Structure formats: structure tokens, C-alpha cells
Amino acid sequence: MGAGDEGERFLATDLSSTPPIFMLPDELWISALSTQCTFPPEIFLRIMLNLIKNPNFTSSHLFRADIFYDSLNDVSVSEDPTSEHFSDITKHLKPDYRPRRICVPGYTRQRTFVRELIPRNPQLDKPLLQTCHIYSKQDHEQDDSLVVYVPHVATEEEIPWYHPPVRSVAFLHVWRPAERLRHLESTDSHAFGTAVMSLHIAPFSCMNSFPDRLHRTLLNLLRILHKHGQGQLRGYVKRSNHDQIVSQKAFQDTYTRLKIKYAKQLTGNWVEQTDPSKHVFEDLGIAAFLIEVWTGMYGRDSEKEFPGFVDVGCGNGILVYVLLQEGYKGYGFDARTRKTWSTFPEHVRKNLQEMVLVPEIFEVPGANGSVSPDRGSFSDVFLGSGTSRTFHNGVFEPGTFIISNHADELTTWTPLLAYLNEGSFIAIPCCSHNLAGARFRVPTPPSLASPKTVTKASAQAIAQDHTASSSDSPFPADSIRNTQAVETGSLAISPGARKIQSAYALLCAYLERLTMEVGFVAEREMLRIPSTRNACIVGRNMQRSAITAASTPNVADEGDSDENGMDGTAGYENGDSGMKPMMPEGRDARREKVTRILERELGMSARLVGKEWVERAEKIAGKKGDGH
């Protein structure tokens, strides 16, 4: 087995019974564990910087770390151990927040942090202030990188549960580059060097034996470091990034407040058959995210008037309940009443309604293009006036913020509804449905026509159907289930885009494309919620190009609209993202645009799609509800 093979596998060696290989002057230190690895110092330091800023990677009890001091840009740091203050800057900090100085002979200090570890549950654990020092040392054979954590405590009793009960923890990475070891034989042709990574602790008092819990904690720390280091060496790239729209601190602080306020009550009153912990904490996370998004859009303390929200497909109603209790006006509806609704106060129950959404675009137009009372809507025409279902036409107050949380059939409609209502939205996709409400997988053909393209044959067929009855249409209604009209220019995936395999990833990409086509800037965030379906698409800003000129693509020879010039605050009245989006088109033009998108994506007329939609909605409404 080559040296590289040994370093790539995690094999820990117990050092606790051997003399310490690292210690500081006049202090008691114990060397705990070591392992071989093959990644160089720059990767080790990159990982340690990440763990200093994100300690939640090593402990599920932690949310994050708040950094109070970073010496990177502090030129006044004094390396004199007898100096009263660490630097001219830190002397202005409160005493508890000043760096704890240590002396490491032979090493050069590179950087120092003071951080506060923030626990996930502040009712059980308390925060902990900690100094983190980074040192380095080089000689003719090896490069040493050292990171030392020093908690700001005086006794072991002050250490919280999530931290090892020690005075200090040291991480040592010893790297021997291949060019300095040419006198040694290596069977690994890919080895650039060898390294040993080790963990060391300074206990509060002499230890006769090594506690099992401390051993497990340190073993886990070493395993995580090894995994991340070898992963980066192999070129691992993180697949998703959090905190693109809302900062980690803002989200976690709000989430913690909501959890303390609502979690016990909601889980205690749970009446559904499903697991309350998943649904309650997931919806509390979504509520925290929305509150911070709305704070950015509308300000705190009613600085701007909140336009209201609607949760389409609200399920158990927890999200509506929490948002109403937090002072936001709005309501939710679902095709089926949930048992959970009955557990909420009266003012919340009044804002949870059993309704089926049938977009206004499906309604039967009168002679002047409007829907007249005597003509009725699709629900009357296709189901008869005797139906007991209540239908919502998807027309909300202008500017309404639309929430679509695992709304399935309504997911792909969410950006279109927001566009039609001059509002904003958040869509959290789950199962993949097309614009007719049928289950489908977004296709990934090798090449697609322009998203604005409609073939001549498809356009003629749609035009014929506008003047013919559904029975005379050349498009069988059942074909909606299996047709996404790739040949007519589906939005599914653009040529040259990275091939995405999962149906969920394809759905998210498709939803982003729909969002952009109606003029929104598509913002994606990976929510910090207990769900594998945690991606969300937010549409709150309009593309600059959508404001300056209305896009009206319809035939194959038209050029693509300019999707550049996206601006985070563009597209709002007075240039303020706290106001409702400025839609470039009028109401009729927006309806026409959505109709074109609908007919292009499904290859048939809006009337036929509407018939299928309503019939499918009736079946959904008749099913038994679940916990969502």
C-alpha cells in the first residue's frame, strides 16, 4: 500500500498514553490522537478557517460563531508577551472579548480571532467566547501549521456541554513536501508529500484516565478535518450555498425566537397522523426566512405598508398561523381542510379556507373578453353549477406576496401568479408537476430551441382550437399528461447548461426559467430547514430589461430578450425593493403573455388545459389530507 493510500483512509492513532508531542511552556498538555493525510498546509488552514467561522460543521449543538475580532487587518498587534494589550484596537473591547494571549516558542503567529459560539438551544446551553490563534513554522524538512482554541473561562464548570471540558485544544498539521524528501522512497507516484495531523488538549487538572466522551469528541473532530481535507484535495466542490438572500445570523436569531415561542405549543397540540417535529420545525424555519426577507423588503415596524400574503396550498396551516401571530396580514387556502386548523385561535381559523385554485386565465371569456356572470367560469362549465367546491381564481390584491410551500400542482404556477398580480413570491418546490397539474419530469434533451420559440404547426393548432370546441380539438386532452412540447421550445434546460440528473434539480431549474421569462430576477436559496427539499426560488425584483421594454416573443424568428442588467433594487417604484414590483405590461398584456407560455409549454390551448386542470382539482379536493 502506498503512502497516498494510507493518507486517504482515516486511521486514527491513540496518543494519550505516550509522552506529548506538543505542549506550551509551563502548561500540562496531553497528545490525544493523530492520523496520516495527504493534503498540504494551505488546505488544512482553509478548512480550519472555515471551521472557526462555522463550528456547526463539527457539532450539531451549535448554530454558528459570531466573530468579534479578526487580526487580519489589525497592524497594531503587539507580539511582546509582556504587553498589557494585544493591540491598540483590542484595548477598546470589553475585557471578556479581548484575545487571550499564549506563547508558542518557535512558531510565528499568523492570525487571531475572538469568536462567540452560539448554541442551537440557548435554553439548554450558553454561548462561549473563545480565542483562536493560527501559527506556522518551517524548517528544511517540514512545514508545521498550528491552530489553538482557548475558551474564555477560568474553571471546567464554565465549559458548556458542546465543548470539550479542557482549557485549550490544539490542531497540529505537519507537512513533509516531496521535494524535501527525495532521499526517501515512495511508491505513490501522485504524492506531493506526506502529513500527520494531530489533536492535543490542555486539561484543567491532571487526568488519570482519558474520558470516553472526550475521546469520542476529539475523534469526531479529527475525522471531520480528515474528510474535508481529503475531499478538497480531490477537487470536491460544495454543491449548494446557504445564506444568499438572508444572512445566517439574522435567520438563526429569528428562528430561535420563533422556536422558543411556538414549538412546544404546536408539537403538543398536534392532531395529525404525521410526525410533528418535521412539520413544525420546517414551517418555523420557513417563517423565520420570510420574516427576514420581508424585513429587507418592507422594513421593520411598518416602515412601509406590508401588502399582505397568501399561502396557496397551505396544508396544515402552521406557516399561516405563525405569520399572523407575528403581525403580518394574510391568509391561506388548500384543497382540503386539515385537522390542525381546528387547534388554532378563531382569528387564524377565519384565514384558513378550503378552496381550489383555478387561475383566472382558464375562465370562459364573454364577447368583450371579460368573464360575465351568465357565462360563469370553468368550474361551472365543466363541473356543473351544482358543485360544492369553492374555487379561487388566483386574482389577489396587487402586490400580494405569494407563498408556495410544497404546493405541488401550484409550484410552476407561482411565478406566473405573482406576475399576473404585480406581486412577489417564494416557491419551495417538492414534487414535479407541469402547468396542467399533471405529474411529469422536466426533460433534458441534448439541444432545445429558444425558450421564446413556437413552431408554426403548434401555433396553427392552438389558433384552431381557440375557435373550435374541445371535442373538435386536434389535441387529445389526455396528451397533457405526457407532453411537455420539447419540440416547441420548452424552458426545461438551455443548450450548454450543466447536465442535471435528479428530477428535483430539473424542477428547480425549470422554475427559475419560468421566473426569469416573466421578468423577475430569480434568486435561489437553500433553506436551513429539516427537509431534503429545501431549495426555494424567490421573485421580488424585476429585471432591468423587463422594465425598459415589454417582451412579446411569439414566433421562431424573434430574437431573445436581453436577460442581462439584473439589479437587486431595479424594478420597484422609486427604485426601492420594499415596494411592489413595477410590471412593464398592463393587465391584459400580462394575461396574454402567460397564455402564450402556457400554450407553448403544453402544446395545446389554454381552454383544454383548463378543463384538465379543473377535473384534476376536483379529484385532489376529494382525497384525504395529510399532515402538510
XYZ file of C-alpha atoms in Angstrom:
628
model
C 0.000 0.000 0.000
C 1.403 3.392 -0.981
C 1.751 6.358 1.307
C -1.022 8.122 -0.535
C -3.418 5.197 0.095
C -2.686 5.309 3.843
C -3.259 9.069 3.960
C -6.540 8.926 2.077
C -8.038 6.494 4.575
C -8.928 7.745 8.046
C -6.938 5.674 10.555
C -6.611 7.302 13.960
C -3.772 6.531 16.356
C -4.299 6.931 20.111
C -1.503 9.054 21.618
C -2.971 9.556 25.096
C -0.649 7.031 26.754
C 2.518 8.398 25.110
C 4.575 11.496 26.011
C 3.079 14.669 24.479
C 4.441 15.673 21.070
C 3.133 19.217 21.511
C 2.936 21.437 24.582
C 3.226 25.052 25.678
C 5.654 26.298 28.343
C 4.578 25.797 31.959
C 1.356 24.050 30.960
C 0.114 20.473 31.210
C -0.702 19.075 27.763
C -1.836 15.660 26.511
C -1.472 14.472 22.918
C -4.753 12.715 22.116
C -4.970 11.418 18.532
C -3.204 11.541 15.171
C -3.831 10.421 11.607
C -1.957 10.454 8.335
C -3.226 12.602 5.453
C -2.060 13.774 2.043
C -3.327 17.356 1.867
C -0.887 20.303 2.180
C -0.897 23.170 4.728
C -2.939 25.540 2.561
C -5.851 23.087 2.572
C -5.526 22.479 6.320
C -5.601 26.222 7.025
C -8.515 26.743 4.644
C -10.510 24.084 6.482
C -9.626 25.475 9.892
C -10.696 28.981 8.855
C -13.998 27.530 7.706
C -14.487 25.651 10.981
C -13.604 28.734 13.023
C -16.373 30.623 11.259
C -18.758 27.636 11.051
C -18.395 25.450 14.165
C -21.787 23.892 13.392
C -19.923 21.611 10.971
C -18.379 19.838 13.960
C -21.252 19.962 16.462
C -24.988 19.612 15.969
C -25.486 21.571 19.206
C -24.145 24.760 17.591
C -25.788 27.225 15.232
C -22.793 29.350 14.242
C -19.966 31.546 15.520
C -20.150 35.336 15.763
C -16.715 36.840 15.047
C -15.945 39.800 17.322
C -12.298 40.281 16.398
C -10.052 39.335 13.475
C -6.413 40.416 13.460
C -6.149 40.208 9.661
C -6.283 43.988 9.178
C -5.034 44.982 12.619
C -1.486 46.362 12.137
C -1.171 47.350 15.792
C -0.855 43.814 17.192
C 1.996 43.529 19.672
C 3.963 40.267 19.758
C 5.554 41.257 23.069
C 4.161 38.788 25.655
C 4.612 41.399 28.392
C 2.468 43.992 26.583
C -0.647 44.977 28.520
C -2.891 44.836 25.458
C -2.957 42.503 22.470
C -3.301 45.518 20.126
C -4.404 49.148 20.097
C -7.785 48.009 18.771
C -8.493 45.260 21.277
C -7.905 47.524 24.285
C -11.200 49.206 23.362
C -13.086 45.895 23.540
C -14.820 44.754 26.693
C -12.410 42.675 28.799
C -14.309 39.437 28.168
C -13.968 39.935 24.394
C -10.227 40.619 24.296
C -7.948 37.905 22.831
C -6.285 35.525 25.282
C -2.554 35.665 24.597
C -0.441 32.489 24.517
C 3.259 31.844 23.931
C 4.278 29.229 21.321
C 8.088 29.107 21.073
C 9.481 28.600 17.579
C 6.185 29.451 15.816
C 5.104 32.647 14.086
C 1.595 33.908 14.795
C -0.344 34.415 11.552
C -3.842 35.364 12.647
C -6.079 35.611 15.705
C -9.850 35.525 16.108
C -12.193 36.075 19.009
C -15.485 34.313 18.404
C -18.626 33.501 20.333
C -20.082 30.028 19.855
C -23.869 30.306 19.528
C -25.779 27.201 20.704
C -28.760 25.828 18.835
C -30.836 25.766 22.002
C -29.994 28.729 24.251
C -32.397 27.406 26.890
C -30.109 24.391 27.419
C -26.645 25.681 26.527
C -24.953 29.013 26.961
C -22.704 30.805 24.425
C -18.951 30.508 24.810
C -16.305 33.108 23.993
C -13.104 31.682 22.546
C -9.786 32.903 21.149
C -8.492 31.086 18.063
C -4.786 31.523 17.199
C -3.174 30.392 13.934
C 0.610 29.749 13.900
C 3.147 28.392 11.435
C 6.736 27.134 11.430
C 9.059 25.998 8.644
C 12.390 24.203 8.540
C 14.402 22.337 5.932
C 12.291 19.162 6.167
C 8.746 20.113 7.170
C 6.086 22.814 7.462
C 4.101 22.972 10.693
C 0.659 24.611 10.898
C -0.900 25.055 14.322
C -4.353 26.230 15.435
C -5.084 26.686 19.148
C -8.550 27.243 20.672
C -8.583 28.990 24.084
C -12.011 29.258 25.803
C -12.547 32.402 27.881
C -13.239 30.529 31.116
C -11.456 30.036 34.406
C -12.919 26.706 35.543
C -14.114 23.470 33.985
C -17.632 24.102 35.294
C -17.966 27.100 32.982
C -17.471 24.958 29.865
C -20.814 24.215 28.133
C -21.806 20.698 27.126
C -20.979 21.088 23.425
C -17.303 21.960 24.055
C -14.597 19.561 25.313
C -14.047 20.198 29.057
C -10.466 21.453 28.626
C -8.529 24.724 28.946
C -7.245 24.609 25.354
C -7.369 22.472 22.194
C -4.564 22.416 19.605
C -4.697 21.167 15.994
C -1.267 20.425 14.532
C -0.589 19.660 10.847
C 2.970 18.557 9.997
C 3.674 18.523 6.247
C 6.750 16.994 4.622
C 6.870 18.086 0.965
C 8.051 15.506 -1.549
C 10.822 17.732 -2.895
C 12.393 17.809 0.581
C 12.118 14.031 0.956
C 13.755 12.817 -2.217
C 16.089 10.656 -0.185
C 13.019 8.631 0.849
C 11.423 6.115 -1.496
C 7.706 6.468 -2.280
C 5.521 4.024 -4.149
C 2.839 6.652 -4.699
C 3.574 8.492 -7.926
C 0.863 11.071 -7.159
C 2.169 12.011 -3.720
C 3.260 15.636 -3.347
C 4.193 14.995 0.225
C 3.088 13.322 3.415
C 1.462 14.778 6.507
C 0.438 13.888 10.026
C -2.449 15.697 11.674
C -2.842 15.509 15.447
C -5.040 16.808 18.269
C -3.778 17.920 21.692
C -5.546 19.153 24.826
C -4.637 21.122 27.951
C -6.825 19.745 30.775
C -7.838 21.780 33.816
C -6.199 19.228 36.097
C -4.170 16.061 35.907
C -6.078 13.230 34.242
C -5.543 9.662 35.436
C -7.555 8.301 32.507
C -8.905 9.636 29.246
C -12.727 10.021 29.473
C -14.678 8.158 26.773
C -16.831 11.143 25.875
C -13.789 13.387 25.427
C -12.142 10.702 23.280
C -15.248 10.420 21.067
C -15.472 14.200 20.687
C -11.843 14.548 19.642
C -12.079 11.526 17.337
C -15.041 13.127 15.590
C -13.151 16.425 15.209
C -10.166 14.654 13.668
C -12.393 12.604 11.352
C -14.154 15.738 10.056
C -10.855 17.502 9.420
C -9.515 14.492 7.532
C -12.691 14.121 5.468
C -12.794 17.778 4.458
C -9.079 17.913 3.711
C -9.009 14.830 1.515
C -12.212 15.980 -0.182
C -10.697 19.332 -1.110
C -7.549 17.609 -2.321
C -9.686 15.547 -4.722
C -11.304 18.706 -6.046
C -14.567 18.486 -4.145
C -16.821 21.479 -4.779
C -19.689 22.284 -2.460
C -22.946 21.661 -4.322
C -25.001 24.389 -2.707
C -24.538 27.596 -0.791
C -26.704 28.878 2.013
C -27.361 32.450 3.157
C -27.502 34.046 -0.291
C -30.630 36.112 0.471
C -30.793 36.199 4.286
C -27.692 36.143 6.487
C -27.081 33.132 8.699
C -27.148 35.239 11.869
C -30.414 37.002 11.021
C -32.138 33.732 10.123
C -30.913 31.779 13.127
C -31.736 34.527 15.620
C -35.295 34.802 14.295
C -35.673 31.021 14.058
C -34.523 30.591 17.656
C -37.025 33.213 18.832
C -39.890 31.535 16.926
C -38.901 28.071 18.152
C -38.912 29.186 21.783
C -42.242 30.942 21.300
C -44.212 28.380 19.279
C -42.550 24.932 19.062
C -43.721 23.428 22.362
C -47.294 24.569 21.863
C -47.522 23.395 18.246
C -45.998 19.969 18.842
C -48.085 19.483 21.999
C -51.338 20.256 20.158
C -50.510 18.155 17.083
C -53.558 16.216 15.862
C -52.325 14.866 12.519
C -51.007 11.335 11.997
C -47.624 12.576 10.736
C -44.510 13.403 12.761
C -44.991 16.860 14.325
C -41.266 17.564 14.729
C -40.665 17.616 10.980
C -43.616 19.814 10.028
C -43.417 22.203 12.975
C -39.693 22.953 12.786
C -39.717 23.076 8.990
C -42.510 25.663 8.950
C -40.870 27.667 11.749
C -37.721 27.803 9.621
C -39.661 28.985 6.578
C -41.448 31.594 8.710
C -38.101 32.885 10.019
C -36.762 33.159 6.478
C -39.865 35.004 5.252
C -39.808 37.427 8.173
C -36.217 38.382 7.353
C -36.970 38.654 3.612
C -39.916 40.922 4.361
C -37.818 42.967 6.770
C -35.417 43.625 3.907
C -38.254 44.475 1.525
C -40.591 46.462 3.748
C -38.502 47.360 6.804
C -39.253 46.794 10.459
C -42.051 48.368 12.466
C -44.211 49.073 9.422
C -41.749 51.437 7.766
C -43.593 50.551 4.564
C -47.044 49.049 4.298
C -46.926 45.286 4.055
C -49.151 44.293 1.083
C -50.289 41.026 2.631
C -49.518 37.400 1.877
C -51.398 34.383 0.571
C -50.221 30.822 1.174
C -51.525 28.743 -1.735
C -51.737 25.097 -0.744
C -51.222 25.993 2.924
C -51.577 22.404 4.185
C -51.572 22.193 7.979
C -51.707 25.990 8.290
C -48.778 26.318 10.705
C -46.985 28.815 8.491
C -50.106 30.988 8.206
C -50.649 30.772 11.961
C -47.105 31.860 12.845
C -47.057 34.726 10.340
C -50.429 36.015 11.565
C -49.273 35.792 15.176
C -46.149 37.772 14.208
C -48.338 40.604 12.945
C -48.362 40.008 9.162
C -51.738 40.194 7.467
C -52.671 37.426 5.081
C -54.435 34.108 4.670
C -54.031 30.628 3.259
C -56.160 28.109 1.444
C -55.929 24.474 0.494
C -57.987 21.980 -1.455
C -58.744 20.114 1.799
C -59.327 21.194 5.378
C -56.724 19.885 7.842
C -57.418 18.751 11.397
C -54.717 21.124 12.614
C -56.820 24.142 11.631
C -59.256 23.450 14.469
C -56.466 23.868 17.051
C -55.799 27.496 16.107
C -57.494 30.604 17.542
C -60.631 31.930 15.846
C -58.870 34.804 14.052
C -56.490 32.289 12.465
C -59.213 29.794 11.515
C -61.026 32.576 9.658
C -57.938 32.996 7.476
C -57.638 29.298 6.583
C -60.049 28.359 3.829
C -60.875 25.244 1.823
C -60.640 26.323 -1.801
C -59.336 25.024 -5.113
C -57.318 27.441 -7.218
C -58.368 27.711 -10.865
C -56.351 30.518 -12.488
C -58.450 33.306 -13.979
C -56.761 32.697 -17.313
C -58.822 29.487 -17.609
C -62.188 31.250 -17.244
C -64.585 31.334 -20.186
C -64.479 34.824 -21.761
C -67.539 36.748 -22.861
C -67.913 38.717 -26.087
C -65.859 41.634 -24.765
C -63.124 39.405 -23.410
C -64.307 39.556 -19.803
C -65.965 36.878 -17.714
C -69.666 37.604 -17.468
C -71.823 36.209 -14.655
C -74.152 34.376 -17.036
C -71.240 32.622 -18.761
C -69.683 31.530 -15.480
C -66.264 30.039 -15.033
C -64.609 26.737 -15.864
C -65.865 25.302 -12.594
C -69.468 25.862 -13.770
C -68.918 24.880 -17.398
C -67.039 21.633 -16.785
C -68.389 20.560 -13.396
C -71.887 21.982 -13.477
C -73.388 24.625 -11.232
C -74.161 22.015 -8.578
C -70.551 21.567 -7.495
C -69.930 22.019 -3.777
C -66.345 23.143 -4.249
C -65.257 26.740 -3.662
C -62.907 27.961 -6.361
C -60.386 30.771 -6.186
C -59.455 32.427 -9.468
C -55.913 33.353 -8.431
C -56.616 37.100 -8.504
C -55.206 38.742 -5.369
C -54.734 42.292 -4.196
C -51.961 43.950 -6.262
C -48.564 43.457 -4.653
C -49.594 40.406 -2.600
C -46.667 38.181 -1.600
C -47.467 34.634 -2.740
C -46.161 31.685 -0.706
C -45.972 28.291 -2.372
C -44.577 25.736 0.092
C -44.514 22.227 -1.405
C -47.672 23.202 -3.255
C -47.048 20.574 -5.971
C -49.545 21.395 -8.751
C -49.291 25.119 -7.975
C -45.486 25.256 -7.857
C -44.829 26.089 -11.517
C -47.771 28.494 -11.474
C -46.296 30.536 -8.609
C -44.139 32.996 -10.635
C -46.946 33.333 -13.188
C -49.496 34.189 -10.480
C -47.111 36.715 -8.921
C -46.586 38.278 -12.358
C -50.324 38.468 -13.045
C -50.942 40.070 -9.632
C -47.988 42.509 -9.695
C -46.665 40.826 -6.584
C -43.672 38.910 -5.270
C -43.316 35.273 -4.321
C -41.430 32.418 -2.752
C -41.727 28.912 -4.189
C -40.364 25.862 -2.335
C -40.638 23.007 -4.839
C -41.234 19.378 -3.959
C -42.969 17.108 -6.472
C -42.762 17.873 -10.172
C -45.988 18.894 -11.937
C -46.464 20.707 -15.214
C -48.691 23.731 -15.822
C -51.704 21.450 -16.310
C -51.182 19.984 -12.845
C -50.044 16.587 -14.145
C -47.022 14.754 -12.780
C -44.073 14.977 -15.150
C -40.295 15.052 -15.244
C -38.716 18.117 -16.793
C -36.939 16.712 -19.865
C -33.249 17.149 -20.591
C -32.863 16.895 -24.377
C -29.373 17.433 -25.849
C -30.465 20.637 -27.541
C -33.517 22.843 -27.345
C -34.923 25.645 -29.417
C -35.026 29.135 -27.980
C -37.324 29.464 -24.938
C -39.293 32.036 -26.928
C -39.850 29.732 -29.911
C -43.168 28.275 -31.034
C -43.221 26.079 -34.125
C -45.562 27.026 -36.957
C -47.502 23.761 -36.706
C -48.061 24.141 -32.980
C -49.105 27.781 -33.351
C -51.633 26.872 -36.063
C -53.088 24.071 -33.950
C -53.522 26.360 -30.965
C -55.156 29.007 -33.120
C -57.605 26.438 -34.493
C -58.581 25.345 -31.011
C -59.487 28.879 -29.977
C -62.363 28.739 -32.464
C -63.296 25.101 -32.042
C -64.983 23.241 -29.238
C -62.983 20.897 -27.079
C -64.465 17.851 -28.811
C -63.216 19.066 -32.188
C -59.708 19.864 -30.994
C -56.818 18.022 -32.681
C -55.147 17.827 -29.260
C -56.440 14.973 -27.084
C -56.913 16.235 -23.560
C -55.118 13.224 -22.126
C -51.961 14.128 -24.018
C -51.197 16.802 -21.447
C -50.013 14.099 -19.105
C -47.197 13.014 -21.384
C -46.337 16.091 -23.411
C -44.091 18.957 -22.440
C -43.730 20.155 -26.042
C -39.961 19.993 -26.192
C -40.253 20.496 -29.906
C -41.994 23.829 -29.308
C -39.233 25.310 -27.207
C -39.664 24.208 -23.608
C -37.922 26.165 -20.891
C -36.598 22.950 -19.379
C -32.826 23.270 -19.950
C -30.901 25.600 -22.212
C -28.177 24.332 -24.562
C -24.785 24.150 -22.928
C -26.152 24.144 -19.398
C -24.686 21.678 -16.907
C -26.486 18.368 -17.146
C -28.662 17.855 -14.084
C -29.778 14.339 -13.289
C -32.355 14.494 -10.500
C -35.995 15.330 -11.170
C -35.906 17.755 -8.225
C -32.930 19.712 -9.565
C -34.557 19.835 -13.002
C -37.770 21.194 -11.474
C -35.869 23.929 -9.615
C -34.043 24.949 -12.796
C -37.316 24.940 -14.755
C -38.988 27.105 -12.119
C -36.101 29.578 -12.321
C -36.503 29.800 -16.087
C -40.240 30.492 -15.792
C -39.449 33.133 -13.168
C -36.995 34.892 -15.458
C -39.234 34.722 -18.505
C -41.953 36.786 -16.827
C -39.329 39.361 -15.862
C -38.319 38.516 -12.287
C -34.773 38.174 -11.052
C -34.711 34.524 -9.936
C -32.984 34.241 -6.561
C -32.280 30.763 -5.218
C -31.643 29.937 -1.568
C -31.006 26.621 0.165
C -33.134 26.962 3.271
C -31.875 25.831 6.673
C -34.854 23.551 7.320
C -35.101 19.824 8.188
C -36.053 18.745 4.678
C -34.217 17.328 1.687
C -36.466 19.512 -0.481
C -35.031 22.742 0.882
C -34.380 24.830 -2.246
C -36.500 27.921 -2.721
C -36.903 30.392 -5.557
C -37.675 33.990 -4.619
C -39.036 36.564 -7.048
C -39.024 40.027 -5.500
C -37.087 42.161 -8.012
C -37.723 42.769 -11.690
C -35.022 42.535 -14.330
C -33.983 45.931 -15.617
C -34.635 44.821 -19.203
C -38.195 43.872 -18.260
C -38.821 47.410 -17.051
C -37.425 49.306 -20.003
C -39.288 47.298 -22.610
C -42.055 44.728 -22.506
C -41.030 41.448 -24.086
C -43.537 39.963 -26.542
C -41.939 36.851 -28.075
C -44.194 34.634 -30.155
C -42.619 33.307 -33.329
C -39.424 31.464 -34.131
C -37.541 34.276 -35.866
C -37.781 36.732 -32.970
C -34.576 37.436 -31.063
C -34.182 36.538 -27.426
C -34.863 39.275 -24.949
C -31.922 40.653 -23.005
C -31.767 38.969 -19.629
C -28.759 40.968 -18.537
C -28.891 44.077 -16.464
C -30.457 42.448 -13.439
C -30.353 44.784 -10.499
C -31.209 43.966 -6.902
C -33.283 47.124 -6.472
C -34.379 47.688 -10.049
C -37.993 47.097 -10.909
C -39.623 48.740 -7.922
C -41.448 52.000 -7.588
C -38.994 54.726 -6.557
C -36.178 52.215 -7.056
C -36.930 50.685 -3.652
C -37.111 46.929 -3.278
C -39.547 47.418 -0.432
C -42.326 48.422 -2.819
C -44.316 46.254 -5.191
C -42.605 45.320 -8.488
C -43.140 47.693 -11.415
C -44.615 45.459 -14.107
C -43.888 46.841 -17.579
C -47.100 45.500 -19.161
C -50.738 46.180 -18.425
C -53.096 43.532 -17.078
C -54.279 42.332 -20.499
C -50.727 42.118 -21.798
C -49.698 40.061 -18.770
C -52.594 37.653 -19.299
C -51.679 37.300 -22.952
C -48.053 36.590 -22.112
C -48.946 33.930 -19.557
C -51.350 32.347 -22.042
C -48.552 32.114 -24.608
C -46.234 30.481 -22.071
C -48.940 28.014 -21.061
C -49.826 27.008 -24.618
C -46.201 26.772 -25.671
C -45.201 24.577 -22.763
C -48.117 22.166 -23.153
C -48.692 22.354 -26.910
C -52.446 22.985 -26.659
C -54.896 25.734 -25.935
C -55.495 27.298 -22.543
C -59.117 26.133 -22.696
C -58.185 22.474 -22.926
C -55.543 22.861 -20.245
C -58.160 24.499 -18.033
C -60.572 21.618 -18.486
C -57.929 19.128 -17.388
C -56.900 21.395 -14.508
C -60.406 21.676 -13.075
C -61.153 17.974 -13.379
C -57.874 17.125 -11.706
C -58.501 19.710 -8.981
C -61.819 18.029 -8.133
C -60.067 14.695 -7.659
C -57.397 16.275 -5.462
C -60.015 18.021 -3.344
C -61.768 14.702 -2.737
C -58.675 12.988 -1.318
C -57.956 12.656 2.383
C -55.492 15.262 3.660
C -52.206 14.560 5.380
C -50.063 16.459 7.866
C -48.644 19.013 5.462
